[in-house]
Short mmCIF file of C-alpha atoms in Angstrom, two decimals:
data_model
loop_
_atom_site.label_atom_id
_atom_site.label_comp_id
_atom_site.label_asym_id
_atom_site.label_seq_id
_atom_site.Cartn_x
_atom_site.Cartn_y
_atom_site.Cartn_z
CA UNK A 1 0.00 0.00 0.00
CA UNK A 2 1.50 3.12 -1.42
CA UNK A 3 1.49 6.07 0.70
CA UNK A 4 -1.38 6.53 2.84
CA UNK A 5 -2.10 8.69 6.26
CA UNK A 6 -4.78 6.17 7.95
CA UNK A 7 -4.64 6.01 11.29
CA UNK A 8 -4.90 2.56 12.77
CA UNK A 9 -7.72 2.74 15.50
CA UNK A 10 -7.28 -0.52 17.55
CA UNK A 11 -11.23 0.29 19.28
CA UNK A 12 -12.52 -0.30 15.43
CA UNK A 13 -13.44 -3.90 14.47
CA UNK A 14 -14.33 -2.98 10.99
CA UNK A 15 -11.33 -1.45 9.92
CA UNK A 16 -7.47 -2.69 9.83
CA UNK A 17 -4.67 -1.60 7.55
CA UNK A 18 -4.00 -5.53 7.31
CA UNK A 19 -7.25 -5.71 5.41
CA UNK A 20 -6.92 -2.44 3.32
CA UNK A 21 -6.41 -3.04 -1.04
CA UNK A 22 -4.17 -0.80 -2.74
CA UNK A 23 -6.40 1.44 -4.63
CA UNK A 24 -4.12 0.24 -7.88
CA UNK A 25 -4.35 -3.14 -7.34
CA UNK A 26 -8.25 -2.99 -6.81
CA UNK A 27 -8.57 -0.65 -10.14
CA UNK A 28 -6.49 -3.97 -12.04
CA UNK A 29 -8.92 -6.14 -10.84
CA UNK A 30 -12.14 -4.54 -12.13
CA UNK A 31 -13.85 -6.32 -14.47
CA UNK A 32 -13.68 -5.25 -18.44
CA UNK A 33 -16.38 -3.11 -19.54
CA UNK A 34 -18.03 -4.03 -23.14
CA UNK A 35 -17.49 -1.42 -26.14
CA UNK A 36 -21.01 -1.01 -26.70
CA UNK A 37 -21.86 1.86 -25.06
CA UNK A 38 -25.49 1.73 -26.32
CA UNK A 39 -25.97 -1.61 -24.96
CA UNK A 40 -29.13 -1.29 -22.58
CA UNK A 41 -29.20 -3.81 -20.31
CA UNK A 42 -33.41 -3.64 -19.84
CA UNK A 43 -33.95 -3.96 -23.66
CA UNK A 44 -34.56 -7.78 -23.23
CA UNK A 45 -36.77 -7.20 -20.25
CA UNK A 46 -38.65 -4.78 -21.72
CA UNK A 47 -38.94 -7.17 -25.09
CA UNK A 48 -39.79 -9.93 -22.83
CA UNK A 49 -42.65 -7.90 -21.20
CA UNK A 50 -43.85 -6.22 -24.37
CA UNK A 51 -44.49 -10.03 -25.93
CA UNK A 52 -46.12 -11.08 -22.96
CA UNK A 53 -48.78 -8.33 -23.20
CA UNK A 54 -49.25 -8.58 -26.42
CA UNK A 55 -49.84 -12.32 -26.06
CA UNK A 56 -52.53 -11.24 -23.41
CA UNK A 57 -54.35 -9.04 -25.21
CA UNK A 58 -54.56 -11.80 -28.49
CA UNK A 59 -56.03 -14.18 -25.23
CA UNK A 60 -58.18 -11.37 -24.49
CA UNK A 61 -59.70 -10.71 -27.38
CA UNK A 62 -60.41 -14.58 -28.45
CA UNK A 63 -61.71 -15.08 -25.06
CA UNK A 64 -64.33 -12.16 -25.83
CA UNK A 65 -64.76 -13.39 -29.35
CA UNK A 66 -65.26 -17.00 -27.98
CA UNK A 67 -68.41 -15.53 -25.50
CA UNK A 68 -69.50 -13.47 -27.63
CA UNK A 69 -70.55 -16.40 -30.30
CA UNK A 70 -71.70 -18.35 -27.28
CA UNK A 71 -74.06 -15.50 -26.35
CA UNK A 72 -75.16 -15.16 -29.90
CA UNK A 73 -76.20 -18.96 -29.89
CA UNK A 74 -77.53 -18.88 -26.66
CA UNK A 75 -79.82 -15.98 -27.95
CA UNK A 76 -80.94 -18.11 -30.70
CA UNK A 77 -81.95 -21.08 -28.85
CA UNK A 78 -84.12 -18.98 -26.62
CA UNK A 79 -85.49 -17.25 -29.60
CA UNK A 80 -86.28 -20.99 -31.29
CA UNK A 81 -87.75 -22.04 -27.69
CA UNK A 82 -90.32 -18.92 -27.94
CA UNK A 83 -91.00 -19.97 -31.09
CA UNK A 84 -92.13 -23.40 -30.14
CA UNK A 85 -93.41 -22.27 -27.08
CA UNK A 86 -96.03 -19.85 -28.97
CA UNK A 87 -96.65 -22.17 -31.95
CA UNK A 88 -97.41 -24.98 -28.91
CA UNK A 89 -99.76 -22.71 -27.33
CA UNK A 90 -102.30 -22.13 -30.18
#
């Protein structure tokens, strides 16, 4: 450790020279950084989550499509049921 002014305070448990880095040695061992520098690291995420809703809305919409045909029959049997109801009747 180059040159440094700490003061070693024996009453401080979280703090020895022993366990001080040299500031050089710690900037060595940082980790490379990529060249991309318009890399965005929530563009997958953001992908991931724009797919998803998408997918639920396409469920959404053939779920309504899918009750809307069943109301439609369901209409039409009831409608047929008058019918044979009234023509029963006379």
């Amino acid at each position: 450790m180059a040159g440094h002014d700490y003061i070693d305070d024996p009453k401080n448990p979280f703090f020895s020279l022993e366990d001080d880095v040299d500031d050089e040695a710690f900037l060595r061992s940082a980790p490379q950084r990529s060249n991309t520098s318009n890399h965005n690291p929530f563009t997958n995420s953001d992908d991931a989550f724009e797919r998803q809703h998408q997918q639920l809305l396409e469920r959404k919409k053939a779920i309504e499509d899918r009750t809307i045909k069943s109301s439609e029959r369901s209409i039409s049997l009831l409608r047929d049921s008058e019918q044979i109801g009234a023509a029963t009747a006379e």
